[in-house]
């Protein structure tokens, strides 16, 4: 097949297939250094869009201070510390910076740690720390304010000490296992999810067992406007919250075969979100409770951008994580107790 025929065949493809080919050629035939250079250039523009500032103390008294390994360095005149475009990013001090772009692709595809390690040539331990550095930074992204109709409901995950030795008061479970008590108990971790019709979503681990009014108040109030309408099931905690905070409340009582009111009030969006979240997180065969919030952030990022191209999502994940920043080290991640 001639080059002319190849070009003609590519021209006949749809936009999605064309972008896939472009992404493939970029990853496999462009020098990794140029990929990384373009990414760092875009990162610099986003990180310093309001002017250069020190990533250590926040001072704007920053000057260029030569280069190291081809990367621009900066020096703060106030704290005298040096920094670069990658300081305070997940890639900071990484000895394998050229592996980060394929690593992010593995995250977008939801590969396991060992699959990721095998595919990009790092250890599964390194893959674990890289994953959690990215997620710790993404967790800082602002949720925004809910508008109009907001569906709110909680879902539950079995408490897990995955990876821990010497679990007190019970035997270790295998591949997630099951609870010893029926129904909702303190063995279940409560995750509160709120989602408006614009797809603005908040998912947060709030505690163990049945949800409480105080947990709803602490999680939602700062994200609500005065004219927000909360739609929930008939649990008393939601009734107490809305009456205390003077929020309009629509109750969908499923136990009475009630699923839609006036054609617009329902919990379909939030129930579908729960279903997608449970199915996605099941691939990990149980997630440690102390890291659960980070996995909620991961899924939320993917779900909010599911209509975007893979190339766009790959760039956004790494750039957003770098802009929000993280000082997490391997030791800090390993010794963390409960996330958030």
CSV table of N, CA and C in Angstrom, one decimal, residues 169-230:
chain,number,residue,atom,x,y,z
A,169,UNK,N,-9.7,-7.5,65.9
A,169,UNK,CA,-11.1,-7.9,66.1
A,169,UNK,C,-11.8,-8.7,65.0
A,170,UNK,N,-11.0,-9.1,64.0
A,170,UNK,CA,-11.6,-10.0,63.0
A,170,UNK,C,-10.5,-10.6,62.1
A,171,UNK,N,-10.9,-11.7,61.4
A,171,UNK,CA,-10.0,-12.3,60.5
A,171,UNK,C,-10.0,-11.5,59.2
A,172,UNK,N,-8.8,-11.6,58.5
A,172,UNK,CA,-8.8,-10.9,57.2
A,172,UNK,C,-9.7,-11.5,56.2
A,173,UNK,N,-10.3,-10.7,55.3
A,173,UNK,CA,-11.2,-11.2,54.3
A,173,UNK,C,-10.4,-11.4,53.0
A,174,UNK,N,-10.9,-12.2,52.1
A,174,UNK,CA,-10.3,-12.4,50.8
A,174,UNK,C,-11.1,-11.8,49.7
A,175,UNK,N,-10.5,-10.9,48.8
A,175,UNK,CA,-11.1,-10.3,47.7
A,175,UNK,C,-12.4,-9.6,48.1
A,176,UNK,N,-12.3,-8.7,49.1
A,176,UNK,CA,-13.4,-7.9,49.6
A,176,UNK,C,-14.2,-8.6,50.7
A,177,UNK,N,-14.6,-9.9,50.5
A,177,UNK,CA,-15.4,-10.6,51.5
A,177,UNK,C,-16.8,-10.0,51.7
A,178,UNK,N,-17.4,-10.3,52.8
A,178,UNK,CA,-18.7,-9.8,53.1
A,178,UNK,C,-18.8,-9.5,54.6
A,179,UNK,N,-19.8,-8.7,54.9
A,179,UNK,CA,-20.0,-8.3,56.3
A,179,UNK,C,-20.6,-9.4,57.2
A,180,UNK,N,-20.3,-9.3,58.5
A,180,UNK,CA,-20.8,-10.3,59.4
A,180,UNK,C,-22.2,-10.0,59.9
A,181,UNK,N,-22.6,-8.7,59.7
A,181,UNK,CA,-24.0,-8.3,60.1
A,181,UNK,C,-24.8,-8.0,58.9
A,182,UNK,N,-26.1,-8.2,59.0
A,182,UNK,CA,-27.0,-7.9,57.9
A,182,UNK,C,-27.4,-6.4,57.9
A,183,UNK,N,-27.7,-5.9,56.7
A,183,UNK,CA,-28.1,-4.6,56.6
A,183,UNK,C,-26.9,-3.6,56.8
A,184,UNK,N,-27.3,-2.3,57.0
A,184,UNK,CA,-26.4,-1.3,57.2
A,184,UNK,C,-25.9,-1.3,58.7
A,185,UNK,N,-24.6,-1.3,58.9
A,185,UNK,CA,-24.0,-1.3,60.2
A,185,UNK,C,-22.7,-0.5,60.2
A,186,UNK,N,-22.0,-0.5,61.3
A,186,UNK,CA,-20.7,0.2,61.3
A,186,UNK,C,-19.6,-0.5,60.5
A,187,UNK,N,-19.9,-1.7,60.0
A,187,UNK,CA,-19.0,-2.4,59.1
A,187,UNK,C,-19.1,-1.7,57.7
A,188,UNK,N,-20.1,-0.9,57.4
A,188,UNK,CA,-20.3,-0.3,56.1
A,188,UNK,C,-19.8,1.2,56.2
A,189,UNK,N,-19.1,1.6,55.1
A,189,UNK,CA,-18.6,3.0,55.0
A,189,UNK,C,-19.6,3.7,54.2
A,190,UNK,N,-20.1,4.9,54.7
A,190,UNK,CA,-21.1,5.7,54.0
A,190,UNK,C,-20.5,6.7,53.1
A,191,UNK,N,-20.9,6.7,51.8
A,191,UNK,CA,-20.5,7.7,50.8
A,191,UNK,C,-21.7,8.5,50.4
A,192,UNK,N,-21.6,9.8,50.6
A,192,UNK,CA,-22.7,10.7,50.2
A,192,UNK,C,-22.4,11.3,48.9
A,193,UNK,N,-23.4,11.2,48.0
A,193,UNK,CA,-23.3,11.7,46.6
A,193,UNK,C,-24.4,12.6,46.3
A,194,UNK,N,-24.0,13.8,45.8
A,194,UNK,CA,-25.0,14.8,45.3
A,194,UNK,C,-24.7,15.2,43.9
A,195,UNK,N,-25.7,15.4,43.1
A,195,UNK,CA,-25.5,15.6,41.7
A,195,UNK,C,-26.7,16.4,41.1
A,196,UNK,N,-26.4,17.5,40.5
A,196,UNK,CA,-27.5,18.3,39.9
A,196,UNK,C,-27.7,18.0,38.4
A,197,UNK,N,-28.6,18.6,37.8
A,197,UNK,CA,-28.9,18.3,36.4
A,197,UNK,C,-27.9,18.8,35.4
A,198,UNK,N,-26.9,19.6,35.9
A,198,UNK,CA,-25.8,20.0,35.0
A,198,UNK,C,-24.6,19.1,35.2
A,199,UNK,N,-24.8,18.0,35.9
A,199,UNK,CA,-23.8,16.9,36.2
A,199,UNK,C,-22.7,17.4,37.1
A,200,UNK,N,-22.9,18.5,37.8
A,200,UNK,CA,-22.0,18.9,38.9
A,200,UNK,C,-22.2,17.8,40.0
A,201,UNK,N,-21.1,17.2,40.4
A,201,UNK,CA,-21.1,16.0,41.3
A,201,UNK,C,-20.2,16.2,42.5
A,202,UNK,N,-20.7,15.8,43.6
A,202,UNK,CA,-19.9,15.7,44.8
A,202,UNK,C,-20.1,14.3,45.4
A,203,UNK,N,-19.0,13.6,45.6
A,203,UNK,CA,-19.0,12.3,46.3
A,203,UNK,C,-18.0,12.3,47.4
A,204,UNK,N,-18.4,12.0,48.6
A,204,UNK,CA,-17.5,12.1,49.7
A,204,UNK,C,-17.8,11.0,50.8
A,205,UNK,N,-16.8,10.4,51.3
A,205,UNK,CA,-16.9,9.5,52.4
A,205,UNK,C,-17.2,10.3,53.6
A,206,UNK,N,-18.3,10.0,54.3
A,206,UNK,CA,-18.7,10.8,55.5
A,206,UNK,C,-18.6,10.1,56.8
A,207,UNK,N,-18.5,8.8,56.8
A,207,UNK,CA,-18.5,8.1,58.1
A,207,UNK,C,-18.8,6.6,57.9
A,208,UNK,N,-19.2,6.0,59.0
A,208,UNK,CA,-19.6,4.6,59.0
A,208,UNK,C,-21.1,4.4,59.5
A,209,UNK,N,-21.8,3.4,59.0
A,209,UNK,CA,-23.1,3.2,59.3
A,209,UNK,C,-24.1,4.2,58.7
A,210,UNK,N,-25.3,4.3,59.2
A,210,UNK,CA,-26.3,5.2,58.7
A,210,UNK,C,-25.9,6.6,58.7
A,211,UNK,N,-26.3,7.3,57.7
A,211,UNK,CA,-26.0,8.7,57.5
A,211,UNK,C,-26.7,9.6,58.6
A,212,UNK,N,-26.0,10.6,59.1
A,212,UNK,CA,-26.5,11.5,60.1
A,212,UNK,C,-26.7,12.9,59.5
A,213,UNK,N,-27.6,13.7,60.1
A,213,UNK,CA,-27.9,15.0,59.6
A,213,UNK,C,-26.7,15.9,59.6
A,214,UNK,N,-25.9,15.8,60.7
A,214,UNK,CA,-24.7,16.6,60.8
A,214,UNK,C,-23.7,16.3,59.6
A,215,UNK,N,-23.6,15.1,59.2
A,215,UNK,CA,-22.7,14.7,58.1
A,215,UNK,C,-23.2,15.4,56.8
A,216,UNK,N,-24.5,15.4,56.6
A,216,UNK,CA,-25.1,16.0,55.4
A,216,UNK,C,-24.8,17.5,55.4
A,217,UNK,N,-25.0,18.1,56.6
A,217,UNK,CA,-24.8,19.6,56.8
A,217,UNK,C,-23.3,19.9,56.5
A,218,UNK,N,-22.4,19.2,57.0
A,218,UNK,CA,-21.0,19.5,56.8
A,218,UNK,C,-20.5,19.3,55.4
A,219,UNK,N,-21.2,18.4,54.7
A,219,UNK,CA,-20.8,18.1,53.3
A,219,UNK,C,-21.4,19.0,52.3
A,220,UNK,N,-22.7,19.3,52.4
A,220,UNK,CA,-23.4,19.9,51.3
A,220,UNK,C,-23.6,21.4,51.4
A,221,UNK,N,-23.8,22.0,52.7
A,221,UNK,CA,-24.2,23.3,52.8
A,221,UNK,C,-23.4,24.4,52.0
A,222,UNK,N,-22.1,24.2,52.0
A,222,UNK,CA,-21.3,25.2,51.4
A,222,UNK,C,-21.4,25.2,49.8
A,223,UNK,N,-22.1,24.1,49.3
A,223,UNK,CA,-22.2,24.0,47.9
A,223,UNK,C,-23.6,24.3,47.4
A,224,UNK,N,-24.5,24.7,48.3
A,224,UNK,CA,-25.9,25.0,48.0
A,224,UNK,C,-26.2,26.5,47.8
A,225,UNK,N,-27.1,26.8,46.8
A,225,UNK,CA,-27.6,28.2,46.7
A,225,UNK,C,-28.9,28.2,47.4
A,226,UNK,N,-29.4,29.5,47.6
A,226,UNK,CA,-30.7,29.7,48.3
A,226,UNK,C,-31.9,29.0,47.6
A,227,UNK,N,-31.8,29.0,46.2
A,227,UNK,CA,-33.0,28.5,45.5
A,227,UNK,C,-32.8,27.0,45.1
A,228,UNK,N,-31.8,26.3,45.7
A,228,UNK,CA,-31.6,24.9,45.4
A,228,UNK,C,-32.7,24.0,45.9
A,229,UNK,N,-33.2,23.1,45.1
A,229,UNK,CA,-34.2,22.1,45.5
A,229,UNK,C,-33.5,20.7,45.7
A,230,UNK,N,-33.6,20.2,46.9
A,230,UNK,CA,-33.0,18.9,47.2
A,230,UNK,C,-34.0,17.8,47.0
